[in-house]
Short mmCIF file of C-alpha atoms and ligand atoms in Angstrom, two decimals:
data_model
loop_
_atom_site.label_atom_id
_atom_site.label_comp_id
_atom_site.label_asym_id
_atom_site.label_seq_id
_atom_site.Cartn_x
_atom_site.Cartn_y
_atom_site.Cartn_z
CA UNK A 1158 85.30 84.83 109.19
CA UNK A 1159 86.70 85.57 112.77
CA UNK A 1160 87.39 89.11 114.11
CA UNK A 1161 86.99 90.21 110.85
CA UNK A 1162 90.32 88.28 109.07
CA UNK A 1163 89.01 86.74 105.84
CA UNK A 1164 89.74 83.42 104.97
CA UNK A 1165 91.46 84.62 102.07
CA UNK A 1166 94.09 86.16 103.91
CA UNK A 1167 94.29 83.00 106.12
CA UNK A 1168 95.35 80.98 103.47
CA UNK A 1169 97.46 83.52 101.89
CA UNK A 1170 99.72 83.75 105.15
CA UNK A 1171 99.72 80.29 105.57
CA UNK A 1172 100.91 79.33 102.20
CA UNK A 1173 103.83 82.14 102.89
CA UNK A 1174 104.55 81.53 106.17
CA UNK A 1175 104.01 77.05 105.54
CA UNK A 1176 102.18 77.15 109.09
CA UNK A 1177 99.79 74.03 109.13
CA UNK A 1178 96.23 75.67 110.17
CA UNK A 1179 96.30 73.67 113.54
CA UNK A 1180 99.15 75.42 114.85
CA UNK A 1181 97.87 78.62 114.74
CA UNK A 1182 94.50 80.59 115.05
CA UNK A 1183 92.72 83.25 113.29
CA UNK A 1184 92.82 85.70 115.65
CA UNK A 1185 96.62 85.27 115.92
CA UNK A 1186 97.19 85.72 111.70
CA UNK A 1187 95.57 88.95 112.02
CA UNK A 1188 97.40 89.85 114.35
CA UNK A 1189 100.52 88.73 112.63
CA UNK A 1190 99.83 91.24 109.90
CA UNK A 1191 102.92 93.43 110.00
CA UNK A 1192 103.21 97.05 108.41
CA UNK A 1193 106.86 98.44 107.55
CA UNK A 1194 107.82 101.53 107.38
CA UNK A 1195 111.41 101.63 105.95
CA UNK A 1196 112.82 104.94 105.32
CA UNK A 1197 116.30 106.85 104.09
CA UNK A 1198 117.41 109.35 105.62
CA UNK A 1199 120.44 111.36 105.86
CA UNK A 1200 120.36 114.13 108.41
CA UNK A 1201 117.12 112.49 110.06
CA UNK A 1202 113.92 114.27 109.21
CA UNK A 1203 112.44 111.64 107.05
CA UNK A 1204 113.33 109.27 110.00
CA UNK A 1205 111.09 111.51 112.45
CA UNK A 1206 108.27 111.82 109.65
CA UNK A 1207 108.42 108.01 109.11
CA UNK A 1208 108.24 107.33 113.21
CA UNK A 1209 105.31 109.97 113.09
CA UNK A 1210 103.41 107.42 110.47
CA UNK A 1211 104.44 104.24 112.65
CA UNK A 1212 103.12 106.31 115.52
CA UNK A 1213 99.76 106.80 113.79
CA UNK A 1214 99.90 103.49 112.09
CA UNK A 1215 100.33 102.02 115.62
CA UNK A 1216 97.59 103.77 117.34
CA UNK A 1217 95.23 102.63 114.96
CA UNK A 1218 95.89 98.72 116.26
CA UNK A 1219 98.11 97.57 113.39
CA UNK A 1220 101.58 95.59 114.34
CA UNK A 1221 103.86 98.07 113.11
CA UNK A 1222 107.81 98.41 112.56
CA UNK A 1223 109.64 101.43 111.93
CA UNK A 1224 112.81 100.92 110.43
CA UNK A 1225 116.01 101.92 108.58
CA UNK A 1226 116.82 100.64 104.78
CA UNK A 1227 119.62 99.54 106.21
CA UNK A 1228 118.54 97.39 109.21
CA UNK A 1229 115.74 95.76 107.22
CA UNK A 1230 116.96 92.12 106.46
CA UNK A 1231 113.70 90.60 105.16
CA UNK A 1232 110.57 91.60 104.14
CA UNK A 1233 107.84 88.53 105.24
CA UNK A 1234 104.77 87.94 102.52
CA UNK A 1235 101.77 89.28 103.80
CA UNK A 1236 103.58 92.88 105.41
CA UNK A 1237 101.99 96.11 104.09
CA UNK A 1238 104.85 98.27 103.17
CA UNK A 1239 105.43 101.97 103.51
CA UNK A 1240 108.54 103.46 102.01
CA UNK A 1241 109.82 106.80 102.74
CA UNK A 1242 113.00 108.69 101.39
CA UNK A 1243 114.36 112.07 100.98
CA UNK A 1244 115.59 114.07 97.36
CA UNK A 1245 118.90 114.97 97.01
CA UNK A 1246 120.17 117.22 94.00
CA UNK A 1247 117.02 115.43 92.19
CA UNK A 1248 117.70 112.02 93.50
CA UNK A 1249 116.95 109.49 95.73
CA UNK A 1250 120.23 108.47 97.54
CA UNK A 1251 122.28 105.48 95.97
CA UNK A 1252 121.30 103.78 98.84
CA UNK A 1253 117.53 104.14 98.22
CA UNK A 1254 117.47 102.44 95.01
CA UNK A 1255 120.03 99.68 96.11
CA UNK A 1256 117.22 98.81 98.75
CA UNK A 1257 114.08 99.09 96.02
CA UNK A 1258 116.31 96.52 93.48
CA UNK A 1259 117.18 94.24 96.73
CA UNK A 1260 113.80 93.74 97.59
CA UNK A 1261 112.09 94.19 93.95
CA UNK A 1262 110.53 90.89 94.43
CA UNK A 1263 109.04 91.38 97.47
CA UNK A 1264 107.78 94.80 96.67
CA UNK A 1265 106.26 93.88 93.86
CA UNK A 1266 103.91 91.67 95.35
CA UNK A 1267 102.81 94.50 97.31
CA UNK A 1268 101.56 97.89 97.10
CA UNK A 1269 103.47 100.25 99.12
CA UNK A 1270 102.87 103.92 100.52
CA UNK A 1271 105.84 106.28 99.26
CA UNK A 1272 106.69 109.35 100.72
CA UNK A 1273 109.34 111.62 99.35
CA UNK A 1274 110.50 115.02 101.59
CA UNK A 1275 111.68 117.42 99.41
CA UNK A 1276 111.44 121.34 99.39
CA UNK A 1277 112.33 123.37 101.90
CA UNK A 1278 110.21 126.09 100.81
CA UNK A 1279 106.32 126.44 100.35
CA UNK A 1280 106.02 127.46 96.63
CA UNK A 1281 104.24 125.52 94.35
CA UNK A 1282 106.99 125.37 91.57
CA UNK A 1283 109.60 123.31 94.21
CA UNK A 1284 106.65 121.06 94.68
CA UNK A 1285 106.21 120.83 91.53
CA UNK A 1286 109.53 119.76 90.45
CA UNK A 1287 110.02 117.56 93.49
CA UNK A 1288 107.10 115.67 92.50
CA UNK A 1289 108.17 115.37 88.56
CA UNK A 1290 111.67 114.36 90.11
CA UNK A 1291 110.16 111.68 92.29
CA UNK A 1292 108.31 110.12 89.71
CA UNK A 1293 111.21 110.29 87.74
CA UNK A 1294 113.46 108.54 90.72
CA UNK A 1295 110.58 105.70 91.11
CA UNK A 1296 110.52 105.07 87.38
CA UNK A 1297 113.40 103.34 87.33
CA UNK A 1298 112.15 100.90 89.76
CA UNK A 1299 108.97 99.62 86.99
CA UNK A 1300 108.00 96.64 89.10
CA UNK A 1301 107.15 99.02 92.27
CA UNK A 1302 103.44 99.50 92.14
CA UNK A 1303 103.03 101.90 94.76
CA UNK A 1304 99.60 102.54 96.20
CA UNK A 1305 100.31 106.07 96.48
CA UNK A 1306 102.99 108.48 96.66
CA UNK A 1307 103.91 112.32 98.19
CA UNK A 1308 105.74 114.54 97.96
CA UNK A 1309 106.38 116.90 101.56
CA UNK A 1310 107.77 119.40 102.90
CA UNK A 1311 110.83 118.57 104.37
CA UNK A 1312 113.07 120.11 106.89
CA UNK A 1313 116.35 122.17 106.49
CA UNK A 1314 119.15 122.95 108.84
CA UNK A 1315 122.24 124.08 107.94
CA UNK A 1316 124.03 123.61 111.66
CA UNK A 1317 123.14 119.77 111.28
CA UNK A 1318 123.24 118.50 108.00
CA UNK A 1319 124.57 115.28 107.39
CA UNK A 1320 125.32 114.50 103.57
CA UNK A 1321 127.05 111.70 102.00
CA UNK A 1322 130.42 111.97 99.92
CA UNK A 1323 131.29 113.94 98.14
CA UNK A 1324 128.64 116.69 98.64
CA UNK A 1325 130.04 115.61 102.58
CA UNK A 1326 133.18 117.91 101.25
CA UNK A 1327 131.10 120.96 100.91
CA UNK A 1328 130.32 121.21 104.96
CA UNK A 1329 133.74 120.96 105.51
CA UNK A 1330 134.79 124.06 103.40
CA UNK A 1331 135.37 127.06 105.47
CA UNK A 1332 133.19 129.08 102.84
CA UNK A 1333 130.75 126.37 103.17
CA UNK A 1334 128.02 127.70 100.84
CA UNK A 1335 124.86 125.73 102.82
CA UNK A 1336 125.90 128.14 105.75
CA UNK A 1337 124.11 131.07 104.23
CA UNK A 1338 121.05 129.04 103.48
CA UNK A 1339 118.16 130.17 106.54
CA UNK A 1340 117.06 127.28 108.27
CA UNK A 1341 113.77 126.19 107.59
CA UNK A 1342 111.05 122.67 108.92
CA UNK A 1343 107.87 122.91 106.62
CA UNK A 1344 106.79 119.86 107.79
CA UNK A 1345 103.25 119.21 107.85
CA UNK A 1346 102.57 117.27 110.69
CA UNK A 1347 98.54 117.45 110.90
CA UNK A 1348 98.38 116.41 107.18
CA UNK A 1349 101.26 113.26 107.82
CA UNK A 1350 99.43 111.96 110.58
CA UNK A 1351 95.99 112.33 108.80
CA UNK A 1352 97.76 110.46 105.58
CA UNK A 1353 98.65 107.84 108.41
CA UNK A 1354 95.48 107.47 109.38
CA UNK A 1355 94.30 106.86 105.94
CA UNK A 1356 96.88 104.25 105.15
CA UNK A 1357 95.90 102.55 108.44
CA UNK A 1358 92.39 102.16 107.17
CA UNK A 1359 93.38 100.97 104.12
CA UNK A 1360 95.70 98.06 105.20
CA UNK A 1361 92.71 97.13 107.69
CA UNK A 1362 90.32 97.43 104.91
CA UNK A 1363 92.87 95.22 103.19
CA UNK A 1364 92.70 92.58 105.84
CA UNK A 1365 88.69 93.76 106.92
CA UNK A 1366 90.04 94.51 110.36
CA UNK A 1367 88.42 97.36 111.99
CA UNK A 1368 91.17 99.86 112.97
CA UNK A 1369 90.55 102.55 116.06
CA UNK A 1370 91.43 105.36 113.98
CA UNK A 1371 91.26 109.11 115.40
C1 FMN B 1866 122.38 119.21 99.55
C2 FMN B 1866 120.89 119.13 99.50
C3 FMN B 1866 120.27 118.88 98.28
C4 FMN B 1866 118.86 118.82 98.21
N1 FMN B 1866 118.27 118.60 97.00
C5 FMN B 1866 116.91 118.61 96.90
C6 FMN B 1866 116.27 118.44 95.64
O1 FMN B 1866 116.90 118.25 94.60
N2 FMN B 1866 114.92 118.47 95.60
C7 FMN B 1866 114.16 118.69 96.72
O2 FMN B 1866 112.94 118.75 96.62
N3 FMN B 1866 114.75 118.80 97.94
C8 FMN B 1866 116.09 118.78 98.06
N4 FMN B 1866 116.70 118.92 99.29
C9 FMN B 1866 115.89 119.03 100.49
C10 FMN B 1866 115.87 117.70 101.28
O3 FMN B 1866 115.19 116.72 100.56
C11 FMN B 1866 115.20 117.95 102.63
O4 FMN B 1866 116.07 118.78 103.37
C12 FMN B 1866 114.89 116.70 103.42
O5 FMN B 1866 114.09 117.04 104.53
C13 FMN B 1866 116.16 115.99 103.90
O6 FMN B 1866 115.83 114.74 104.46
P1 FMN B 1866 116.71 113.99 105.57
O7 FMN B 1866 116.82 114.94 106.76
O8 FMN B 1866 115.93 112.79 105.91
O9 FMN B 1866 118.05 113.67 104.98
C14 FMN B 1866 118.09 118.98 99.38
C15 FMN B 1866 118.74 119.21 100.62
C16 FMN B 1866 120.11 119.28 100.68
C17 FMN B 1866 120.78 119.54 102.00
#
């Protein structure tokens, strides 16, 4: 045992990443130890909540990356995984669930963080149904194990929404309905970065790494 990387997870990495032991030290493979955060987001506030986590995640000494489904080409053996998404008319976006059956393999080998934004509004019944609809969404996906999953409040703003087709048509309607809809950022940023912190213990109780957690 060195700096607290098991020799477990040694040989783990080195079996996926076919590095003969010489070339490479201890130290270095805990280092190596990657966490994603891949989100989807359409006009941006899961993006900002998912930086937020890779901000916390960061702080705490883990090797993160923050990125978009779209821009993630590979996910290595060995990465902790934290997946983050928004609901749309009770769904996940078509491009969500393209990126869960792309990388099924991979994600089932590990046991990813989900976060879901959803209502706009603090009452318990849109939490509750965003929650029943994002188990629902992750269903379909029975290989994904995830470690644990939210719901949050998510952020709404009528001057800069972004939507794909064909709800896209709707913002471009002079009576566009979303208009008369107040604005509204429930975010809970406290509780997201506390969540982060608790996912960043995790993954280094995972790898028995000692994070600096706040
Ligand atoms: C057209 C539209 C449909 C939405 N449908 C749902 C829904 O079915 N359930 C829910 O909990 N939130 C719903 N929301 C709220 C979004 O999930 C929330 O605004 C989220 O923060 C958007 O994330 P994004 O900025 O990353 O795209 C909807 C928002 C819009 C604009």
């Amino acid at each position: 045992m060195l700096g607290g990387c098991d020799g477990w997870h040694v040989e783990l990495y080195l079996a996926a990443s076919r590095i003969t032991r010489p070339e490479i030290g201890l130290r270095e493979l805990c280092m190596r130890t990657q966490v994603l955060i891949a989100y989807c987001t359409r006009s941006g506030s899961t993006g900002e909540v998912a930086q937020a986590i890779g901000q916390t995640v960061s702080e705490a000494g883990l090797a993160v990356q923050v990125k978009a489904i779209a821009d993630v080409e590979s996910i290595m053996a060995g990465t902790e995984v934290v997946l983050g998404t928004a609901l749309y008319i009770g769904h996940f976006p078509k491009e969500f669930h393209q990126f869960l059956t792309r990388f099924e393999k991979e994600l089932a080998e590990v046991r990813p963080w989900v976060f879901v934004l959803g209502p706009t509004e603090k009452e318990r019944k849109q939490f509750a149904s965003a929650e029943e609809q994002a188990r629902r969404e992750l269903g379909k996906h029975p290989l994904l194990r995830p470690a644990d999953m939210r719901v949050l409040g998510g952020k709404f703003d009528p001057a800069h929404l972004k939507l794909a087709f064909p709800m896209s048509l709707i913002l471009k309607l002079p009576a566009n309905p979303m208009k008369k809809i107040p604005a509204s950022d429930i975010r809970d940023w406290d509780w997201i970065h506390r969540w982060a912190g608790a996912i960043a213990e995790e993954i280094a109780a995972r790898m028995s790494v000692s994070p600096m957690v706040r």
